[in-house]
Coordinates of C-alpha atoms and ligand atoms in Angstrom, one line a residue:
X1 CA -0.3 -5.3 -49.9
X2 CA -1.5 -2.9 -52.6
X3 CA -2.6 0.6 -51.9
X4 CA -6.2 -0.6 -52.5
X5 CA -5.8 -2.9 -49.6
X6 CA -4.3 -0.2 -47.4
X7 CA -7.3 2.0 -48.3
X8 CA -9.8 -0.8 -47.6
X9 CA -8.2 -1.4 -44.1
X10 CA -8.2 2.3 -43.3
X11 CA -11.8 2.7 -44.4
X12 CA -12.8 -0.3 -42.3
X13 CA -11.1 1.3 -39.2
X14 CA -13.3 4.3 -39.4
X15 CA -16.5 2.5 -40.6
X16 CA -19.8 4.2 -39.9
X17 CA -20.9 3.9 -36.3
X18 CA -17.6 2.3 -35.1
X19 CA -14.3 3.4 -33.5
X20 CA -11.0 2.0 -32.3
X21 CA -10.3 0.6 -28.8
X22 CA -6.9 1.7 -27.6
X23 CA -5.5 -0.9 -25.3
X24 CA -1.9 -0.5 -26.0
X25 CA -0.7 0.8 -22.6
X26 CA 2.9 0.0 -21.9
X27 CA 3.5 -2.1 -18.8
X28 CA 4.4 0.9 -16.6
X29 CA 1.3 2.9 -17.8
X30 CA -1.0 -0.1 -17.3
X31 CA 0.6 -0.5 -13.8
X32 CA -0.2 3.1 -12.9
X33 CA -3.9 2.6 -13.8
X34 CA -4.0 -0.8 -12.0
X35 CA -2.3 0.7 -8.9
X36 CA -5.0 3.3 -8.4
X37 CA -7.6 0.5 -8.1
X38 CA -5.4 -1.9 -6.0
X39 CA -4.8 -4.3 -8.9
X40 CA -1.4 -5.9 -8.9
X41 CA 0.7 -5.2 -12.1
X42 CA 1.5 -8.8 -13.1
X43 CA 1.8 -10.3 -16.6
X44 CA -1.2 -12.5 -15.7
X45 CA -3.4 -9.6 -14.6
X46 CA -2.5 -7.6 -17.7
X47 CA -3.4 -10.6 -19.9
X48 CA -6.7 -11.1 -18.0
X49 CA -7.6 -7.5 -18.4
X50 CA -6.9 -7.5 -22.1
X51 CA -8.8 -10.8 -22.5
X52 CA -11.8 -9.3 -20.7
X53 CA -11.8 -6.4 -23.1
X54 CA -11.4 -8.4 -26.3
X55 CA -13.9 -11.1 -25.4
X56 CA -16.7 -8.6 -24.5
X57 CA -19.9 -9.8 -26.2
X58 CA -21.1 -7.7 -29.2
X59 CA -18.0 -5.5 -28.9
X60 CA -17.5 -5.7 -32.7
X61 CA -20.9 -4.0 -33.2
X62 CA -19.1 -0.7 -32.2
X63 CA -15.4 -1.4 -32.3
X64 CA -13.7 -1.8 -35.7
X65 CA -10.2 -2.4 -34.4
X66 CA -8.1 -2.6 -31.3
X67 CA -4.5 -1.4 -30.7
X68 CA -2.4 -3.9 -28.8
X69 CA 0.9 -3.6 -27.0
X70 CA 4.0 -5.8 -27.8
X71 CA 3.3 -8.0 -24.8
X72 CA -0.4 -8.3 -25.6
X73 CA -0.1 -9.3 -29.3
X74 CA 1.8 -12.4 -28.1
X75 CA -0.8 -13.3 -25.5
X76 CA -4.0 -15.4 -25.8
X77 CA -7.6 -15.7 -24.5
X78 CA -8.3 -17.9 -21.5
X79 CA -9.1 -20.7 -24.1
X80 CA -5.6 -20.4 -25.5
X81 CA -6.5 -18.6 -28.8
X82 CA -3.8 -16.0 -29.6
X83 CA -5.4 -12.5 -29.5
X84 CA -4.9 -11.6 -33.2
X85 CA -6.7 -14.6 -34.7
X86 CA -9.4 -14.3 -32.0
X87 CA -10.0 -10.7 -33.0
X88 CA -10.1 -11.7 -36.6
X89 CA -12.8 -14.2 -35.9
X90 CA -14.9 -11.5 -34.1
X91 CA -14.4 -8.9 -36.9
X92 CA -12.0 -6.7 -34.9
X93 CA -8.9 -5.6 -36.8
X94 CA -5.7 -6.1 -34.8
X95 CA -3.4 -3.1 -34.5
X96 CA -0.1 -2.6 -32.7
X97 CA 1.7 0.3 -31.0
X98 CA 5.2 0.5 -32.5
X99 CA 6.8 3.6 -31.0
X100 CA 9.1 3.0 -28.1
X101 CA 8.0 6.0 -26.1
X102 CA 8.5 9.7 -25.7
X103 CA 11.9 10.7 -24.5
X104 CA 13.4 14.0 -23.4
X105 CA 14.4 16.0 -26.5
X106 CA 18.0 17.0 -26.3
X107 CA 18.4 20.8 -26.0
X108 CA 14.7 21.4 -25.4
X109 CA 14.0 21.4 -21.7
X110 CA 10.4 20.2 -20.9
X111 CA 9.8 18.8 -24.4
X112 CA 9.7 15.2 -25.8
X113 CA 10.5 13.4 -29.0
X114 CA 9.1 9.9 -29.7
X115 CA 11.6 7.2 -30.5
X116 CA 11.3 3.8 -32.3
X117 CA 12.5 4.3 -35.9
X118 CA 15.6 2.1 -35.5
X119 CA 14.8 -1.5 -36.6
X120 CA 11.2 -0.5 -37.3
X121 CA 11.1 -2.1 -40.8
X122 CA 12.0 -5.5 -39.2
X123 CA 9.5 -5.1 -36.3
X124 CA 6.7 -4.2 -38.7
X125 CA 7.4 -7.4 -40.7
X126 CA 7.2 -9.4 -37.5
X127 CA 4.0 -7.8 -36.4
X128 CA 2.5 -8.3 -39.9
X129 CA 3.3 -11.9 -39.6
X130 CA 1.4 -12.0 -36.3
X131 CA -1.7 -10.5 -37.9
X132 CA -1.4 -6.8 -37.3
X133 CA -3.0 -4.7 -40.0
X134 CA -2.5 -1.3 -38.6
X135 CA 0.0 0.5 -36.3
X136 CA 0.1 3.5 -34.0
X137 CA 2.8 6.0 -33.1
X138 CA 2.2 8.7 -30.6
X139 CA 4.0 12.0 -30.5
X140 CA 3.6 14.3 -27.4
X141 CA 3.4 18.1 -27.7
X142 CA 3.3 20.0 -24.4
X143 CA 1.9 23.4 -24.0
X144 CA 3.7 25.6 -21.4
X145 CA 5.7 28.7 -21.0
X146 CA 7.4 29.4 -24.4
X147 CA 6.7 25.8 -25.5
X148 CA 6.1 24.0 -27.8
X149 CA 9.1 25.0 -29.8
X150 CA 9.3 24.7 -33.6
X151 CA 12.2 22.4 -33.1
X152 CA 10.1 20.0 -31.0
X153 CA 7.1 20.1 -33.4
X154 CA 9.4 19.5 -36.4
X155 CA 11.3 16.6 -34.9
X156 CA 8.1 14.8 -33.9
X157 CA 6.4 15.5 -37.3
X158 CA 9.4 14.2 -39.1
X159 CA 9.5 11.0 -37.1
X160 CA 5.7 10.5 -37.5
X161 CA 6.1 10.7 -41.3
X162 CA 9.1 8.3 -41.4
X163 CA 7.1 5.9 -39.3
X164 CA 4.0 6.2 -41.6
X165 CA 6.0 5.6 -44.7
X166 CA 7.6 2.5 -43.3
X167 CA 4.1 1.2 -42.3
X168 CA 2.7 1.6 -45.7
X169 CA 5.7 0.0 -47.3
X170 CA 4.9 -3.0 -45.0
X171 CA 1.2 -3.0 -46.0
X172 CA 0.2 -1.7 -42.5
X173 CA -2.1 1.3 -42.1
X174 CA -0.4 3.9 -39.9
X175 CA -2.4 5.7 -37.2
X176 CA -0.5 9.0 -36.9
X177 CA -1.0 10.5 -33.5
X178 CA 0.3 13.9 -32.6
X179 CA -1.2 14.5 -29.1
X180 CA -1.3 18.0 -27.8
X181 CA -1.5 17.4 -24.1
X182 CA -4.5 18.7 -22.1
X183 CA -2.2 19.3 -19.0
X184 CA -1.7 22.9 -18.0
X185 CA -3.8 26.1 -17.5
X186 CA -3.8 27.2 -21.2
X187 CA -7.0 28.5 -22.8
X188 CA -8.8 26.7 -25.6
X189 CA -7.5 29.4 -28.0
X190 CA -3.9 28.6 -27.1
X191 CA -4.7 24.9 -27.7
X192 CA -6.2 25.8 -31.1
X193 CA -3.0 27.7 -32.1
X194 CA -0.7 24.8 -31.0
X195 CA -2.9 22.1 -32.5
X196 CA -3.1 24.0 -35.8
X197 CA 0.7 24.5 -36.0
X198 CA 1.3 20.9 -35.1
X199 CA -1.2 19.5 -37.7
X200 CA 0.2 21.8 -40.4
X201 CA 3.8 20.5 -39.7
X202 CA 2.7 16.9 -39.5
X203 CA 0.8 17.0 -42.9
X204 CA 3.7 18.9 -44.5
X205 CA 6.1 16.1 -43.4
X206 CA 3.7 13.3 -44.4
X207 CA 3.5 14.8 -47.9
X208 CA 7.3 15.1 -48.1
X209 CA 7.6 11.4 -47.2
X210 CA 5.0 10.4 -49.8
X211 CA 2.5 9.0 -47.4
X212 CA -0.8 7.9 -49.0
X213 CA -3.5 9.9 -47.3
X214 CA -6.3 7.4 -48.2
X215 CA -4.2 4.7 -46.4
X216 CA -3.7 6.4 -43.0
X217 CA -5.8 7.5 -40.1
X218 CA -5.1 10.7 -38.0
X219 CA -5.4 10.3 -34.3
X220 CA -5.8 13.8 -33.0
X221 CA -6.4 15.4 -29.7
X222 CA -9.4 17.8 -29.5
X223 CA -9.1 21.5 -29.3
X224 CA -10.0 22.0 -25.6
X225 CA -9.2 24.1 -22.5
X226 CA -6.2 23.0 -20.4
X227 CA -7.3 20.9 -17.4
X228 CA -6.3 23.7 -15.0
X229 CA -7.6 26.6 -17.0
X230 CA -10.1 28.5 -14.9
X231 CA -12.4 29.0 -17.9
X232 CA -13.5 25.6 -19.3
X233 CA -14.9 25.8 -22.8
X234 CA -18.3 24.3 -23.3
X235 CA -19.0 21.3 -25.5
X236 CA -20.3 23.3 -28.4
X237 CA -17.1 25.5 -28.5
X238 CA -14.8 22.4 -28.3
X239 CA -16.7 20.9 -31.2
X240 CA -16.7 24.0 -33.3
X241 CA -13.0 24.9 -32.7
X242 CA -11.9 21.3 -33.3
X243 CA -13.7 20.9 -36.6
X244 CA -12.5 24.3 -37.7
X245 CA -8.9 23.4 -37.0
X246 CA -9.2 20.1 -38.8
X247 CA -10.9 21.7 -41.9
X248 CA -8.0 24.2 -42.1
X249 CA -5.2 21.7 -41.8
X250 CA -6.2 18.3 -43.1
X251 CA -6.3 17.2 -46.8
X252 CA -9.7 16.1 -48.0
X253 CA -8.5 12.6 -49.1
X254 CA -7.4 11.5 -45.6
X255 CA -9.2 8.2 -44.7
X256 CA -10.4 9.5 -41.4
X257 CA -9.9 11.0 -37.9
X258 CA -10.1 9.0 -34.7
X259 CA -9.7 11.1 -31.5
X260 CA -7.9 10.2 -28.3
X261 CA -9.6 11.0 -25.0
X262 CA -6.5 12.4 -23.4
X263 CA -7.7 12.7 -19.8
X264 CA -11.3 13.9 -20.5
X265 CA -14.0 12.1 -18.5
X266 CA -15.7 9.3 -20.4
X267 CA -19.0 11.3 -20.7
X268 CA -17.3 14.5 -22.0
X269 CA -15.2 12.6 -24.5
X270 CA -18.5 11.1 -25.9
X271 CA -20.3 14.4 -25.8
X272 CA -17.6 16.3 -27.6
X273 CA -17.4 13.7 -30.4
X274 CA -21.2 13.7 -30.7
X275 CA -21.4 17.5 -31.0
X276 CA -18.8 17.5 -33.8
X277 CA -20.8 15.0 -35.8
X278 CA -24.2 16.4 -35.0
X279 CA -23.2 20.0 -35.9
X280 CA -21.2 19.2 -39.0
X281 CA -22.8 16.9 -41.6
X282 CA -20.9 16.2 -44.8
X283 CA -17.3 16.6 -43.6
X284 CA -14.7 15.3 -46.0
X285 CA -13.7 12.5 -43.5
X286 CA -15.4 10.4 -40.8
X287 CA -14.7 11.6 -37.2
X288 CA -14.7 8.8 -34.7
X289 CA -13.0 7.7 -31.5
X290 CA -9.8 5.8 -30.6
X291 CA -10.1 6.1 -26.8
X292 CA -8.2 4.2 -24.1
X293 CA -9.2 5.7 -20.8
X294 CA -12.6 7.0 -21.8
X295 CA -13.6 3.4 -22.9
X296 CA -11.8 1.4 -20.3
X297 CA -12.2 3.4 -17.1
X298 CA -15.6 2.4 -15.8
X299 CA -15.1 -1.2 -16.7
X300 CA -11.7 -1.4 -14.9
X301 CA -13.2 0.2 -11.8
X302 CA -15.8 -2.6 -11.8
X303 CA -13.4 -5.5 -12.6
X304 CA -10.8 -4.8 -9.9
X305 CA -8.9 -7.8 -10.9
X306 CA -11.6 -10.3 -9.9
X307 CA -13.0 -12.9 -12.1
X308 CA -16.5 -12.7 -10.6
X309 CA -16.7 -9.1 -11.9
X310 CA -15.8 -9.9 -15.5
X311 CA -19.3 -10.0 -16.9
X312 CA -20.4 -6.7 -15.2
X313 CA -17.2 -5.0 -16.5
X314 CA -17.8 -6.2 -20.0
X315 CA -21.4 -4.9 -19.9
X316 CA -20.0 -1.4 -19.0
X317 CA -17.4 -1.5 -21.7
X318 CA -20.0 -2.5 -24.3
X319 CA -22.3 0.2 -23.3
X320 CA -19.5 2.8 -23.4
X321 CA -18.5 1.6 -26.9
X322 CA -22.2 1.8 -28.0
X323 CA -22.5 5.4 -26.8
X324 CA -19.3 6.4 -28.6
X325 CA -20.5 4.5 -31.7
X326 CA -23.6 6.7 -31.6
X327 CA -21.5 9.8 -31.1
X328 CA -19.5 9.0 -34.2
X329 CA -22.7 9.5 -36.2
X330 CA -24.1 12.3 -34.1
X331 CA -26.9 10.4 -32.6
X332 CA -25.9 10.2 -28.9
X333 CA -28.0 11.8 -26.2
X334 CA -27.4 12.2 -22.4
X335 CA -30.4 10.0 -21.7
X336 CA -28.5 7.1 -23.3
X337 CA -26.1 7.3 -20.3
X338 CA -28.8 6.0 -18.0
X339 CA -29.7 2.9 -19.9
X340 CA -26.4 1.5 -18.8
X341 CA -26.0 -2.2 -18.1
Ligands
13P401 P1 -6.5 8.0 -24.1 O1 -7.8 7.9 -24.9 O2 -6.6 7.5 -22.8 O3 -5.9 9.4 -24.2 O4 -5.5 7.1 -24.9 C1 -5.5 7.1 -26.3 C2 -4.2 6.7 -26.7 O5 -4.0 5.7 -27.4 C3 -3.0 7.4 -26.3 O6 -1.9 7.1 -27.1

C-alpha cells in the first residue's frame, strides 16, 4: 500500500458525519459487560452480539469503520459470511485491535504499559490478509497520587510509536490511543495537565519513528473531571479545554481525532463531542467518535442475549450512532434523544 492509500483510508475513517464503532473488547472485558446483564460469556453469545452490531440496518450511514477483536475477525454472520467481507459489502472498514493488553510496568507501582510488539509484524500481515485496513493499540495512563510518572508516559508513547510504524509498513492505518483514565477524584485541570504531557510525548515519539501523520488517527480521551471529583466540569468547559489541549499538542497534518467514551454516559459523550464541533469550526482535523460503551450500552441492555430482542437493540444502536454522527458535525440537540426508536 502506498502512502496515498494509507491517507485515503485514514480520511475515510473520519469522513464527515461518521465515526468508528469500537467492538474490540477482549473476552474477559466482554464477559464483565455481559455479566452485569445476566448474559453468559460464551463464544456463541459473543458472536451473536457482534453479528447484531454489524448487521444493524443503515449502520454505515453513521459508522465508517469498526474495530474487531482477534476472535471476532475470524467469526461470521448468522448467514455464514465472515465479518470482514460482510463489512466491506456494507461500506464499513474492518479494523483490528492488535495490542495484547496493559500489564503492570516493572518498577512503577500502580502504572501500566501496553504489550504486543513481539511478533506484531507477522500478525499485521495475517490480519491484512483477512481484510483489516486499520488497527488499534491502547495505552493506559492513570492519574493518582504522584502518578503518572515520566517513565510510564515515555514507555507507552514509545510502544505506540513502534506499533504505528509497523502498521504503516504493513499498509494498515494505526489508531494511536493514549487513554488518560477518568477514574479518580482529580480535577479537570489535572486531567488537562496529564493529557497535555501525554500527547506531547506521544507525538514526539511518533515523529522519531517517522510515522506519517496523514496516515494515522489519534484516539484520545477527553479533558474531563475525574469520576469521583466533587466538582464536575460542565459540557462547555470539557469542550473548550479538550480542544485547547489538542490545538496545543497535535500537528495540523494529522488525519483526524476519534474520541473514546471512557466511562462517560452515552448522552454526555455525545454532548461533549457536539459542543467541541459546534463551538469550533475550522479546526485543522475532524473530531469524531470511536466509542464502545457509549454506542453499545443501551442496545446491549435491550438485547439481553435473546434473539427476539435483536431488532429493538439494533434500532437503539442505529439511533445512538446517528446522534453521534450529528455530534461529529456539531448539529446534535438534546431533543434528538427523544426521537429514539
Ligand atoms: P469506550 O468508548 O468504552 O471507552 O471504549 C473505547 C475503546 O476502544 C477503548 O479502548
